[in-house]
Coordinates of C-alpha atoms and ligand atoms in Angstrom, one line a residue:
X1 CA 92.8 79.1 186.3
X2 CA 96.1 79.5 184.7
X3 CA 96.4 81.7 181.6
X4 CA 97.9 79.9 178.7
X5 CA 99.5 82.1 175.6
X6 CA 100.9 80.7 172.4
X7 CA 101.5 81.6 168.5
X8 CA 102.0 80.3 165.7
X9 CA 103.6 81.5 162.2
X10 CA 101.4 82.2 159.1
X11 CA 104.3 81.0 157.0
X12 CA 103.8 78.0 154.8
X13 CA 101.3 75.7 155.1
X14 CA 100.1 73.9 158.3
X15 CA 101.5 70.1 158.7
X16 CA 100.3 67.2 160.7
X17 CA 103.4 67.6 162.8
X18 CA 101.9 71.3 163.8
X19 CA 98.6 70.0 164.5
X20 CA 99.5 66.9 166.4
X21 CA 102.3 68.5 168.3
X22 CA 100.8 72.1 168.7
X23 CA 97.0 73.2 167.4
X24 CA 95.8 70.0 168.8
X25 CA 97.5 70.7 172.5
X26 CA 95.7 74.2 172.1
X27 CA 92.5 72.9 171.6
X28 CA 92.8 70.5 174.6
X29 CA 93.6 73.2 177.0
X30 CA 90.9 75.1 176.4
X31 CA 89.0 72.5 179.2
X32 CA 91.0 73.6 182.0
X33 CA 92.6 77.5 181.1
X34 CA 92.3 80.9 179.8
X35 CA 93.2 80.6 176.5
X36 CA 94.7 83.0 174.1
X37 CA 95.9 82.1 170.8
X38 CA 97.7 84.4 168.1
X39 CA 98.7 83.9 164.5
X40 CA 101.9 86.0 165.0
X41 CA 102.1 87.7 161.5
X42 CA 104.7 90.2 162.9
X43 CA 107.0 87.5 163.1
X44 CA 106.7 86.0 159.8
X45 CA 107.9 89.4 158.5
X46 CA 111.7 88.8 160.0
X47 CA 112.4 86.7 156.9
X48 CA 111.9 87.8 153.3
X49 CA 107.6 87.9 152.5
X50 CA 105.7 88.6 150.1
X51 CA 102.9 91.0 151.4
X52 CA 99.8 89.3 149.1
X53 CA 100.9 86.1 150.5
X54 CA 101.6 87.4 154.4
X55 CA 97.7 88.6 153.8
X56 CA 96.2 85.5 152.1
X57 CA 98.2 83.4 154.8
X58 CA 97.3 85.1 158.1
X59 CA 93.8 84.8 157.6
X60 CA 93.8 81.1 156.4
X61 CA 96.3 79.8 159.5
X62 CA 93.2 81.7 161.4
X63 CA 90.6 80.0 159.3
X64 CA 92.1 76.7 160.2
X65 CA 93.1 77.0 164.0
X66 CA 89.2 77.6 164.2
X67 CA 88.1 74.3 162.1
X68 CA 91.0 72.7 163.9
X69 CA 88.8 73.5 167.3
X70 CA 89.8 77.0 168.8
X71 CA 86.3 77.9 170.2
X72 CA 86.7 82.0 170.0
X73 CA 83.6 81.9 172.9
X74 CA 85.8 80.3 175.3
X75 CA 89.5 81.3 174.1
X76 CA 90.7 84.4 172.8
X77 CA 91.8 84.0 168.9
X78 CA 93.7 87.4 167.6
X79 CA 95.8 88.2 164.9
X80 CA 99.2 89.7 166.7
X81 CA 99.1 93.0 164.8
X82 CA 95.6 94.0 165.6
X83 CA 97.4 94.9 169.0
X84 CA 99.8 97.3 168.5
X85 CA 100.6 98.1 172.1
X86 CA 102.9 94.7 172.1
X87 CA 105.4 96.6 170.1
X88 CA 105.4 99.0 172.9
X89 CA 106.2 96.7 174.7
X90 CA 108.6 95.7 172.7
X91 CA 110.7 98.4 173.0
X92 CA 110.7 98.3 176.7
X93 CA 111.7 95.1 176.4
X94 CA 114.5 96.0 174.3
X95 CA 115.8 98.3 176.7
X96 CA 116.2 95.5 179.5
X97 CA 117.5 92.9 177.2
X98 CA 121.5 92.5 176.1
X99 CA 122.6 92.0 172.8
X100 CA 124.9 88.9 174.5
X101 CA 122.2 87.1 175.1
X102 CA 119.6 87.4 172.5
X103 CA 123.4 86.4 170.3
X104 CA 122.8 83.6 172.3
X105 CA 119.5 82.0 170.7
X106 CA 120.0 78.8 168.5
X107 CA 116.8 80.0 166.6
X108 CA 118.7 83.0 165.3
X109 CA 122.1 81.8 164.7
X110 CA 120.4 78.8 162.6
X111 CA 118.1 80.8 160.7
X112 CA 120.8 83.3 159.9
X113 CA 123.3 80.9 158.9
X114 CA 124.6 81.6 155.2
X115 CA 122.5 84.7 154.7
X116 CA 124.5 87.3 153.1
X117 CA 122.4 89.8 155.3
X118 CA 120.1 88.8 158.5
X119 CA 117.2 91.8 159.3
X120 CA 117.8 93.5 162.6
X121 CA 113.8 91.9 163.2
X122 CA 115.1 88.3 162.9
X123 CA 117.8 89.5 165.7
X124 CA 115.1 90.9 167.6
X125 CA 112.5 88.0 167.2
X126 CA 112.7 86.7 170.8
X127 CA 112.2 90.0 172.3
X128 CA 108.9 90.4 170.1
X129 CA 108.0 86.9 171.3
X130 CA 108.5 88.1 175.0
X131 CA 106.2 90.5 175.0
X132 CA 103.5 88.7 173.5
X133 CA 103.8 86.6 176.5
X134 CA 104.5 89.2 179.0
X135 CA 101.6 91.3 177.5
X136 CA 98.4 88.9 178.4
X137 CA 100.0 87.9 182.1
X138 CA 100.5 84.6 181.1
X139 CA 101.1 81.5 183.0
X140 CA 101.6 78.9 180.9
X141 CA 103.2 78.6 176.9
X142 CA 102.5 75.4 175.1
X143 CA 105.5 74.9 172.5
X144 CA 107.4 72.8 171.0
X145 CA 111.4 71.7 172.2
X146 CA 112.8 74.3 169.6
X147 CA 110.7 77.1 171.4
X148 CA 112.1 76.6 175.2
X149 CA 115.2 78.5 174.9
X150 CA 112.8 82.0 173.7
X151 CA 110.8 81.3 177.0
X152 CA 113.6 80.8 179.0
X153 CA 115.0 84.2 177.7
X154 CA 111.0 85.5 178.4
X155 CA 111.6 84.8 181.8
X156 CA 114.9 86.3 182.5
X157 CA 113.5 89.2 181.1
X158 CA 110.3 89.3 183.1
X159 CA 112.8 88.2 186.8
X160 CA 115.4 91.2 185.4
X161 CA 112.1 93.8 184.6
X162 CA 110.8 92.9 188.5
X163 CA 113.8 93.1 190.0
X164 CA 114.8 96.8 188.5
X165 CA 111.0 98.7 188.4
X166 CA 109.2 96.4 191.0
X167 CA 106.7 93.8 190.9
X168 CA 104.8 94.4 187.5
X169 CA 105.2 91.2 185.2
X170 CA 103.4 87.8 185.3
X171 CA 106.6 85.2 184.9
X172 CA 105.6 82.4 182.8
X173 CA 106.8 79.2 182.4
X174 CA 107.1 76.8 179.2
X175 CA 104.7 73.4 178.9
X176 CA 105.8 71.1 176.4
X177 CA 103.9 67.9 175.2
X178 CA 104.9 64.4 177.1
X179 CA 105.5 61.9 173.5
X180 CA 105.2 61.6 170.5
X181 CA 105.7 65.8 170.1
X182 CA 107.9 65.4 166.8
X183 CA 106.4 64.1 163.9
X184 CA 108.9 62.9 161.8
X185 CA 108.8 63.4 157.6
X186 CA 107.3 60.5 155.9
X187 CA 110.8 60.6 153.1
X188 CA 113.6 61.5 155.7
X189 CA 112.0 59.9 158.8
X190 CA 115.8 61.0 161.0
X191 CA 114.1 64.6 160.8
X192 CA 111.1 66.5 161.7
X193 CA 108.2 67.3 159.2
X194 CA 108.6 70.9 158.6
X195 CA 106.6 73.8 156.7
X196 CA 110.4 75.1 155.2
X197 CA 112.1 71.9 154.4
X198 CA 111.7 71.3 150.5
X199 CA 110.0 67.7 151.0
X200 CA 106.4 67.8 149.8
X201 CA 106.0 63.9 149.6
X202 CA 107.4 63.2 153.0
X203 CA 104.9 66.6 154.6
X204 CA 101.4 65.8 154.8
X205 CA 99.5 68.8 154.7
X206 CA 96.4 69.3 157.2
X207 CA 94.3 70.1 154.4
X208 CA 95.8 67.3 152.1
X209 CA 92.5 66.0 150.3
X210 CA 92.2 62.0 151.1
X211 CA 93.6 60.2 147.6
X212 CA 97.1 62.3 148.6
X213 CA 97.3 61.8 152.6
X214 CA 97.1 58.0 150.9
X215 CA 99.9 58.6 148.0
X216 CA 102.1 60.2 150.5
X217 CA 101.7 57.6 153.3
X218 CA 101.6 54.7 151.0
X219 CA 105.3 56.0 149.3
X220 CA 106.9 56.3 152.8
X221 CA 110.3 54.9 153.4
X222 CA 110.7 52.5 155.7
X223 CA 113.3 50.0 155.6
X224 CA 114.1 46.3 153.5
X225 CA 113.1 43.8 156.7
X226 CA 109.0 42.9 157.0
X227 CA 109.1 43.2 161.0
X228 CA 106.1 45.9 162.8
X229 CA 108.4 47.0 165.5
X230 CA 109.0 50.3 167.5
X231 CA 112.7 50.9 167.2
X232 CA 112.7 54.0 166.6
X233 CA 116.7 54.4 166.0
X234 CA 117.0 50.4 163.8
X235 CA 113.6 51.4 162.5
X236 CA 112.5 55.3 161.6
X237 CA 110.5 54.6 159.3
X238 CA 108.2 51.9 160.7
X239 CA 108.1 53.6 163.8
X240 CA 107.5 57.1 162.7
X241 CA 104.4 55.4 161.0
X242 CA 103.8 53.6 164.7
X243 CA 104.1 57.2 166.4
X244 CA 101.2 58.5 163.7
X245 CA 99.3 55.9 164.0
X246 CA 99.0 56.1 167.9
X247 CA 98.6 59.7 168.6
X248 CA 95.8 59.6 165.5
X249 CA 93.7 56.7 167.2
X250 CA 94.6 57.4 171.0
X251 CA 95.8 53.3 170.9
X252 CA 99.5 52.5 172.3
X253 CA 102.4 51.6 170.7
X254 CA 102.1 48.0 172.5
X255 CA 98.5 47.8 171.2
X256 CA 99.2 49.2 167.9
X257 CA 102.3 46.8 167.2
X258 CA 100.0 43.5 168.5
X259 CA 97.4 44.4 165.9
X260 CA 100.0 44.6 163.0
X261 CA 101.9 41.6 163.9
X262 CA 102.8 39.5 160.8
X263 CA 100.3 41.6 158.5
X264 CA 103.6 43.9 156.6
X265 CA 104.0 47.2 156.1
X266 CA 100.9 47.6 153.3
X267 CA 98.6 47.0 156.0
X268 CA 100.0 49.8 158.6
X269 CA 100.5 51.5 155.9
X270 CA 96.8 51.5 155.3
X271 CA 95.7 51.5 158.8
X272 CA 97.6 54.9 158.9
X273 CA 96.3 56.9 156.1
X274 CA 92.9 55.9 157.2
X275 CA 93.6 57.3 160.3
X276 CA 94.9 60.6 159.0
X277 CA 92.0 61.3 156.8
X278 CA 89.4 60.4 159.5
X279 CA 91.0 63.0 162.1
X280 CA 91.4 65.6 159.2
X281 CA 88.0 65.1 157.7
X282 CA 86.3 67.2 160.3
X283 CA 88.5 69.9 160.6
X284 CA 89.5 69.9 156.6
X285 CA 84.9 70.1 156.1
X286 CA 84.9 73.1 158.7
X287 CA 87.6 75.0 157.2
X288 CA 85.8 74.6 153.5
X289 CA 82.8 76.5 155.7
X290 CA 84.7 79.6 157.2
X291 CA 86.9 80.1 154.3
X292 CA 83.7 80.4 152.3
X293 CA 82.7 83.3 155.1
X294 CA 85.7 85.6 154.9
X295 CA 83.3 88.3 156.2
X296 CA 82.7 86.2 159.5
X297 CA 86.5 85.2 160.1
X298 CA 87.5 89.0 160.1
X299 CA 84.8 89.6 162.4
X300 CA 85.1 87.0 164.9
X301 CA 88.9 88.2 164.8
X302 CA 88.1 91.9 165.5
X303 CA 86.3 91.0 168.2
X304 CA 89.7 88.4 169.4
X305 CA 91.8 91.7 168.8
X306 CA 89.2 93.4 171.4
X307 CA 89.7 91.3 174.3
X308 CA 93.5 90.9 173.8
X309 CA 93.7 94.6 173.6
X310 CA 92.5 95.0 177.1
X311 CA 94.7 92.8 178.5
X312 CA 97.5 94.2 176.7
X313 CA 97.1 97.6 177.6
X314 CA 96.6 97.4 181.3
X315 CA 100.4 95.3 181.2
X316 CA 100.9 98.2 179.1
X317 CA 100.0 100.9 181.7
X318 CA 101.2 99.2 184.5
X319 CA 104.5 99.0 182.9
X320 CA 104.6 102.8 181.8
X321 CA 104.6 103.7 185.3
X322 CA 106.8 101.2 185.9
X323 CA 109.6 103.0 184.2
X324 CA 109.1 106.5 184.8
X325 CA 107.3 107.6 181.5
X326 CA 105.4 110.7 182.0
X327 CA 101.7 109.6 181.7
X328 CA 100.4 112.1 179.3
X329 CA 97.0 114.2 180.1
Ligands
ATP1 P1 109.6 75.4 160.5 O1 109.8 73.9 160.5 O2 109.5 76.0 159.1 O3 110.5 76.1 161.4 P2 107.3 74.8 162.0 O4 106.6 73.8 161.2 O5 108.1 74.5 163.2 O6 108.1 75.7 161.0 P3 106.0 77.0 163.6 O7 104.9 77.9 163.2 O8 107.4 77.5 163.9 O9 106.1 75.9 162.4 O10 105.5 76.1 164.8 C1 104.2 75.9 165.2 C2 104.2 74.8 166.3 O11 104.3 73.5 165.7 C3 105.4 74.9 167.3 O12 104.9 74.9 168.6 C4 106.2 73.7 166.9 O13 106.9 73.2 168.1 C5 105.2 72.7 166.4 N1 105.8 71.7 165.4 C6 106.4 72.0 164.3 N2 106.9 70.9 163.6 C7 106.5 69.8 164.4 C8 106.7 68.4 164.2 N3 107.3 67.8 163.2 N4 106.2 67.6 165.2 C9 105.6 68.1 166.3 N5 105.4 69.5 166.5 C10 105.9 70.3 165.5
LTN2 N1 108.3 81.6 168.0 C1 107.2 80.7 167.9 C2 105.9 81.5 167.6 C3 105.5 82.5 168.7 C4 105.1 82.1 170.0 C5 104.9 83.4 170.6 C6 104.9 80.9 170.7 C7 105.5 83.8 168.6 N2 105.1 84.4 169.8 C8 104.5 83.4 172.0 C9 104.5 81.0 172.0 C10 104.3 82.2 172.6 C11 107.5 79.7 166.8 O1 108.3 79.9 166.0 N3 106.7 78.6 166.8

């Protein structure tokens, strides 16, 4: 069974664009690998936070991959800092990577562009990324496209680490979803729906209440003709609203553009907000549950922290030895 490792950000609120391209991928996978899933709060410290907020945050991204389906009996669920060894880790890391090449990540150089001053963590994301991977022997990394490049650069490092100290590190590989994996936003529907774009009307939210996932849809832009057609270059809009509509309902796009045929945007329009709140209902009435339980969230995460500890560590050792650090008595 392979082992599958991803993260995600406790930065900004979660969007259907994360939960149809990402947490919903997770849950899936939880059928046929050894899952472990992290909220990756050391990462969303590379950019300016607010510690109340990082707090408040990590434990509601947690609070909602669980609703969303993460079943902590079958898949490991952790919050990254619980296990300290991956900064360890880390630092080996940093020891085998260049500064050419971690220059070399788009992530960094767009995230640092016009910043009067960039943290030396933001720099060093990847590397921290890396050994979350490398940490829990992992196979296989759901992500998105932007997200490639940082397992690419995993990999070197893993090949590089092999080659120099022997055969110690699992070397993973990146698996990213088939269609439909970019959700556009509902006001600008050239780009992706994002948690740090300033567009609120065009970002549904996964824990939008009903009467707004209808404002928002029902104020999309689409275009001045009447034509339901996937196009999506002559037609973002519409066809952003196809895309949603088919990965919500499991129907095609040929299906889906039959059944609207003559009946104008209103009616997709509709079609699609119902959609949306049915698949959020469940996961929006399980979240109201666990974020009433803050005492049972914390523990089911201690006891995620646990399990990924183990794992991590015995990487950890293997890769003390590895290197020549003089085990202590
Ligand atoms: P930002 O847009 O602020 O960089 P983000 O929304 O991409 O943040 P992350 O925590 O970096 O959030 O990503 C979580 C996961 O959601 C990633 O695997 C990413 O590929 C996926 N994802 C993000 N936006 C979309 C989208 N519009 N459509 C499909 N998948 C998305
Ligand atoms: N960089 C990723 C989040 C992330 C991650 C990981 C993803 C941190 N560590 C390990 C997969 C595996 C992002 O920005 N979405």
């Amino acid at each position: 069974m392979a082992r599958v490792f991803s993260g995600i950000k406790p930065s900004g609120e979660v969007h259907v664009g994360n939960y149809l391209g990402a947490v919903r991928r997770w849950v899936a996978q939880q059928d046929d690998g050894e899952c472990i899933y992290c909220v990756v709060d050391l990462h969303a410290m590379t950019v300016p936070h607010e510690p109340a907020a990082l707090r408040a945050e990590t434990r509601r991204l947690a609070a909602l991959l669980l609703a969303a389906g993460i079943d902590p009996d079958r898949s490991i669920l952790f919050v990254q800092s619980h296990v300290p060894v991956v900064t360890e880790l880390t630092w080996v890391l940093n020891c085998v990577a260049t500064v050419g090449e971690l220059r070399r990540m788009t992530q960094f150089k767009e995230k640092g562009r016009g910043q009067a001053s960039v943290s030396a963590g933001l720099f060093d994301y990847p590397v921290l990324m890396a050994a979350d991977i490398l940490a829990y022997d992992t196979d296989e990394v759901p992500v998105g496209e932007d997200q490639i490049q940082h397992v690419e650069l995993t990999r070197d490092l893993a090949l590089r680490f092999n080659r120099r100290f022997g055969d110690t590190l699992v070397v993973p590989r990146a698996t990213v979803p088939p269609v439909a994996a970019r959700v556009k936003d509902l006001q600008h529907p050239t780009r992706k729906m994002s948690k740090s774009e300033e567009s609120p009307q065009g970002t549904v939210l996964v824990l939008d209440p009903p009467e707004v996932i209808r404002r928002k849809v029902r104020a999309a832009v689409t275009d001045s003709e009447t034509e339901i057609r996937h196009d999506p270059e002559a037609k973002p809009g519409v066809s952003n609203l196809l895309e949603l509509y088919t990965v919500a309902t499991g129907a095609t796009i040929a299906e889906a553009t039959e059944a609207f045929a003559g009946r104008g945007y209103g009616a997709l329009k509709a079609a699609v907000a119902d959609a949306l709140v049915d698949l959020l209902a469940p996961v929006q009435a399980r979240y109201a549950a666990l974020r009433d339980d803050p005492e049972r969230l914390d523990d089911l995460l201690a006891h995620g922290a646990a399990k990924a500890e183990a794992i991590a560590s015995a990487t950890m050792q293997r890769v003390r030895d590895a290197v020549g650090l003089l085990p202590r008595r």
